[in-house]
Amino acid sequence: MFFIANWKMFGGLNSLNSINKVLGFLKKFKSTRLAKIIYCPPNTLICPMAKKLKSTRIDVGAQNCHKSESFGAFTGSINSSMLRNVGAKYVIIGHSENRSEGENDKLINLKIKSAIKSGLKVIFCIGETLKEKRKKVTNKILNKQMSIGLKKIRNKKNIIIAYEPVWAIGTGLVPNSKDLRKTVDFIKGKNKNLKVLYGGSVNPKNINELKNIKNIDGFLIGGASQDPKKFIDIIKKTYN
Ligand code: PEP
């Protein structure tokens, strides 16, 4: 099972100490040996975090990257090879918080290609808005995001899909189990052999229900991942 911590735009150097609790927990609870834990901090923390977590079971990822893996005149941007160079192994691409800033499916496709070229593994986010859910066009929207986002990518072995309904992110709402299982099945049906994670308000209270949805391969966790106690609780309950 994957447990991916998305710290979003939170955290300074002192936040790195919070991971000590998680490392201690992993050593103590052997049942978590199948857990794959990845921290995606803001770019400013990737290098020190990767140094801190070297020779541990936790990997580091970024939250986005530029579409070009080469250097260039793109003020304020960071590309996939630069992320790799400072120790990132993964990158989140297509998060709804970036889509809402104007990132479209075509750009996401270029970013995924660039990340793969640089040797990063991609956590590709897809999800419908509340309006789309109400219109019952969830599968149509997901299909469009997947077919454009993954266009002309033949080797998908380094791609993990994160299904994140936009209306569930940071709201405390989660889809009901039956709908979620069906949607994950739909995504898996379109992408044979790819891992599919769920993200959107995962917390220590709802994990008992979510972990029972057997086709889910792990979780992308935003808010709750910034609190080591909550993050540990989520992992612990998953294996209980
Ligand atoms: C996210 O940012 O990917 C996310 C799922 O956030 P939250 O857990 O806070 O809803």
PDB file of N, CA and C and ligand atoms in Angstrom, residues 6 8 95 97 164 168-171 199-202 220-224, ligand 1:
ATOM      1  N   ASN A   6       1.184  14.691   0.860  1.00  0.00           N
ATOM      2  CA  ASN A   6       1.286  15.928   0.081  1.00  0.00           C
ATOM      3  C   ASN A   6       1.220  17.099   1.056  1.00  0.00           C
ATOM      4  N   LYS A   8       1.636  20.144   0.377  1.00  0.00           N
ATOM      5  CA  LYS A   8       1.187  21.372  -0.300  1.00  0.00           C
ATOM      6  C   LYS A   8       2.163  22.517   0.026  1.00  0.00           C
ATOM      7  N   HIS A  95      -2.391  17.699 -10.144  1.00  0.00           N
ATOM      8  CA  HIS A  95      -3.209  17.933  -8.938  1.00  0.00           C
ATOM      9  C   HIS A  95      -4.264  18.998  -9.242  1.00  0.00           C
ATOM     10  N   GLU A  97      -5.353  21.335  -7.562  1.00  0.00           N
ATOM     11  CA  GLU A  97      -4.996  22.702  -7.155  1.00  0.00           C
ATOM     12  C   GLU A  97      -4.127  23.369  -8.215  1.00  0.00           C
ATOM     13  N   GLU A 164      -8.631  11.584  -7.250  1.00  0.00           N
ATOM     14  CA  GLU A 164      -8.922  12.590  -6.239  1.00  0.00           C
ATOM     15  C   GLU A 164     -10.113  13.432  -6.682  1.00  0.00           C
ATOM     16  N   ALA A 168     -13.765  16.376  -2.842  1.00  0.00           N
ATOM     17  CA  ALA A 168     -13.371  15.678  -1.607  1.00  0.00           C
ATOM     18  C   ALA A 168     -12.080  16.240  -1.024  1.00  0.00           C
ATOM     19  N   ILE A 169     -11.358  17.055  -1.805  1.00  0.00           N
ATOM     20  CA  ILE A 169     -10.051  17.541  -1.330  1.00  0.00           C
ATOM     21  C   ILE A 169     -10.233  18.658  -0.310  1.00  0.00           C
ATOM     22  N   GLY A 170      -9.754  18.401   0.888  1.00  0.00           N
ATOM     23  CA  GLY A 170      -9.783  19.415   1.944  1.00  0.00           C
ATOM     24  C   GLY A 170     -11.159  19.765   2.476  1.00  0.00           C
ATOM     25  N   THR A 171     -12.156  18.955   2.157  1.00  0.00           N
ATOM     26  CA  THR A 171     -13.529  19.294   2.558  1.00  0.00           C
ATOM     27  C   THR A 171     -14.064  18.410   3.688  1.00  0.00           C
ATOM     28  N   GLY A 199      -7.387   9.775  -3.073  1.00  0.00           N
ATOM     29  CA  GLY A 199      -7.028  10.963  -2.290  1.00  0.00           C
ATOM     30  C   GLY A 199      -8.225  11.866  -2.143  1.00  0.00           C
ATOM     31  N   GLY A 200      -8.321  12.515  -0.998  1.00  0.00           N
ATOM     32  CA  GLY A 200      -9.427  13.444  -0.718  1.00  0.00           C
ATOM     33  C   GLY A 200      -9.914  13.232   0.697  1.00  0.00           C
ATOM     34  N   SER A 201      -9.423  14.089   1.630  1.00  0.00           N
ATOM     35  CA  SER A 201      -9.887  14.077   3.030  1.00  0.00           C
ATOM     36  C   SER A 201      -9.672  12.742   3.750  1.00  0.00           C
ATOM     37  N   VAL A 202      -8.635  12.006   3.371  1.00  0.00           N
ATOM     38  CA  VAL A 202      -8.332  10.773   4.118  1.00  0.00           C
ATOM     39  C   VAL A 202      -7.862  11.185   5.517  1.00  0.00           C
ATOM     40  N   LEU A 220      -3.382   9.104  -1.155  1.00  0.00           N
ATOM     41  CA  LEU A 220      -2.671  10.387  -1.252  1.00  0.00           C
ATOM     42  C   LEU A 220      -3.297  11.273  -0.184  1.00  0.00           C
ATOM     43  N   ILE A 221      -2.466  11.722   0.741  1.00  0.00           N
ATOM     44  CA  ILE A 221      -3.000  12.366   1.943  1.00  0.00           C
ATOM     45  C   ILE A 221      -2.456  13.782   2.057  1.00  0.00           C
ATOM     46  N   GLY A 222      -3.347  14.748   2.082  1.00  0.00           N
ATOM     47  CA  GLY A 222      -2.931  16.152   2.175  1.00  0.00           C
ATOM     48  C   GLY A 222      -2.871  16.596   3.624  1.00  0.00           C
ATOM     49  N   GLY A 223      -3.919  17.285   4.071  1.00  0.00           N
ATOM     50  CA  GLY A 223      -3.965  17.880   5.414  1.00  0.00           C
ATOM     51  C   GLY A 223      -3.458  16.960   6.517  1.00  0.00           C
ATOM     52  N   ALA A 224      -3.964  15.748   6.582  1.00  0.00           N
ATOM     53  CA  ALA A 224      -3.624  14.847   7.697  1.00  0.00           C
ATOM     54  C   ALA A 224      -2.159  14.414   7.675  1.00  0.00           C
TER      55      ALA A 224
HETATM   56  C1  PEP B   1      -4.392  16.366  -1.660  1.00  0.00           C
HETATM   57  O1  PEP B   1      -3.916  17.485  -1.545  1.00  0.00           O
HETATM   58  O2  PEP B   1      -3.998  15.635  -2.578  1.00  0.00           O
HETATM   59  C2  PEP B   1      -5.396  15.913  -0.706  1.00  0.00           C
HETATM   60  C3  PEP B   1      -5.943  14.754  -0.885  1.00  0.00           C
HETATM   61  O3  PEP B   1      -5.694  16.756   0.317  1.00  0.00           O
HETATM   62  P1  PEP B   1      -6.600  16.429   1.611  1.00  0.00           P
HETATM   63  O4  PEP B   1      -6.169  15.095   2.146  1.00  0.00           O
HETATM   64  O5  PEP B   1      -6.295  17.541   2.566  1.00  0.00           O
HETATM   65  O6  PEP B   1      -8.023  16.417   1.162  1.00  0.00           O
END
